[in-house]
Amino acid sequence: RCRPEETPATHPHIAAVRRACSALDRAEEPLSLAELADAAGMSRHHFARMFKAVTGLTPMAWQRERRRARLGAVLHEADSVTTAIHAAGYGSSSRVYEHGAALLGDT
């Protein structure tokens, strides 16, 4: 329905996506689509479509990118690569080495 007084930034879906992004950024463990959708009060499929329409990424891709960014930031400060891997939220070093070059921005 047409709601000219409602700007895109105040649309309820935008607020739900912002809350989900904040939750994903703070989460120690990956959050499932079901958990995010329940928190937003939506079905999984509707939430996934809405999230991607707003951010351009799926919730899983968002989590992956944020974790990769944390790894890049922590690598410079950590005592060892293993410490950085765990501080960034990876469960094991094999997940990082599996995608190593791509995770660190190398081609």
Short mmCIF file of C-alpha atoms in Angstrom, two decimals, residues 18-103:
data_model
loop_
_atom_site.label_atom_id
_atom_site.label_comp_id
_atom_site.label_asym_id
_atom_site.label_seq_id
_atom_site.Cartn_x
_atom_site.Cartn_y
_atom_site.Cartn_z
CA ARG A 18 19.15 -3.05 11.16
CA ARG A 19 18.34 -5.04 14.31
CA ALA A 20 19.29 -8.28 12.54
CA CYS A 21 22.58 -6.81 11.31
CA SER A 22 23.41 -5.65 14.83
CA ALA A 23 22.58 -9.09 16.22
CA LEU A 24 24.72 -10.75 13.56
CA ASP A 25 27.62 -8.40 14.28
CA ARG A 26 27.47 -9.07 18.04
CA ALA A 27 26.93 -12.84 17.84
CA GLU A 28 29.74 -15.09 18.99
CA GLU A 29 28.27 -18.05 17.09
CA PRO A 30 26.55 -17.92 13.69
CA LEU A 31 22.83 -17.21 13.98
CA SER A 32 20.37 -19.25 11.96
CA LEU A 33 17.86 -17.79 9.56
CA ALA A 34 15.08 -19.16 11.78
CA GLU A 35 16.46 -17.30 14.83
CA LEU A 36 16.70 -14.03 12.92
CA ALA A 37 13.25 -14.38 11.37
CA ASP A 38 11.67 -15.23 14.74
CA ALA A 39 13.27 -12.15 16.31
CA ALA A 40 11.86 -10.03 13.48
CA GLY A 41 8.44 -11.68 13.75
CA MET A 42 8.49 -12.91 10.15
CA SER A 43 8.63 -16.17 8.27
CA ARG A 44 12.09 -17.38 7.27
CA HIS A 45 11.42 -16.93 3.56
CA HIS A 46 9.98 -13.43 3.90
CA PHE A 47 12.81 -12.35 6.19
CA ALA A 48 15.47 -13.75 3.83
CA ARG A 49 13.97 -11.93 0.82
CA MET A 50 13.63 -8.70 2.76
CA PHE A 51 17.17 -8.88 4.20
CA LYS A 52 18.66 -9.43 0.76
CA ALA A 53 16.56 -6.65 -0.78
CA VAL A 54 17.81 -4.19 1.83
CA THR A 55 21.47 -5.26 2.18
CA GLY A 56 22.21 -7.00 -1.11
CA LEU A 57 23.45 -10.02 0.86
CA THR A 58 21.87 -13.05 2.46
CA PRO A 59 22.11 -13.23 6.26
CA MET A 60 24.71 -16.00 5.91
CA ALA A 61 26.81 -13.93 3.50
CA TRP A 62 26.54 -10.97 5.91
CA GLN A 63 27.84 -13.13 8.77
CA ARG A 64 30.66 -14.48 6.60
CA GLU A 65 31.74 -10.99 5.53
CA ARG A 66 31.66 -9.60 9.07
CA ARG A 67 33.71 -12.51 10.38
CA ARG A 68 36.21 -12.03 7.54
CA ALA A 69 36.49 -8.34 8.42
CA ARG A 70 37.05 -9.20 12.09
CA LEU A 71 39.79 -11.63 11.09
CA GLY A 72 41.54 -8.95 9.03
CA ALA A 73 41.40 -6.52 11.94
CA VAL A 74 42.51 -9.02 14.59
CA LEU A 75 45.38 -10.49 12.56
CA HIS A 76 47.43 -7.31 13.01
CA GLU A 77 47.05 -7.35 16.78
CA ALA A 78 47.06 -11.05 17.72
CA ASP A 79 50.04 -12.95 19.05
CA SER A 80 49.46 -15.76 16.57
CA VAL A 81 47.32 -16.60 13.56
CA THR A 82 45.51 -19.26 15.58
CA THR A 83 44.60 -16.72 18.26
CA ALA A 84 43.30 -14.35 15.59
CA ILE A 85 41.27 -17.09 13.95
CA HIS A 86 39.48 -17.93 17.17
CA ALA A 87 39.08 -14.27 18.19
CA ALA A 88 37.37 -13.57 14.83
CA GLY A 89 34.81 -16.29 15.53
CA TYR A 90 36.03 -19.19 13.46
CA GLY A 91 35.60 -22.57 15.12
CA SER A 92 38.73 -24.04 13.59
CA SER A 93 41.69 -22.99 11.50
CA SER A 94 40.62 -25.34 8.70
CA ARG A 95 37.67 -23.01 7.89
CA VAL A 96 40.09 -20.13 7.33
CA TYR A 97 42.68 -22.11 5.38
CA GLU A 98 39.93 -23.65 3.25
CA HIS A 99 39.15 -20.19 1.88
CA GLY A 100 42.43 -18.53 2.86
CA ALA A 101 43.30 -16.28 -0.07
CA ALA A 102 39.71 -15.23 -0.69
CA LEU A 103 39.15 -14.46 2.99
#
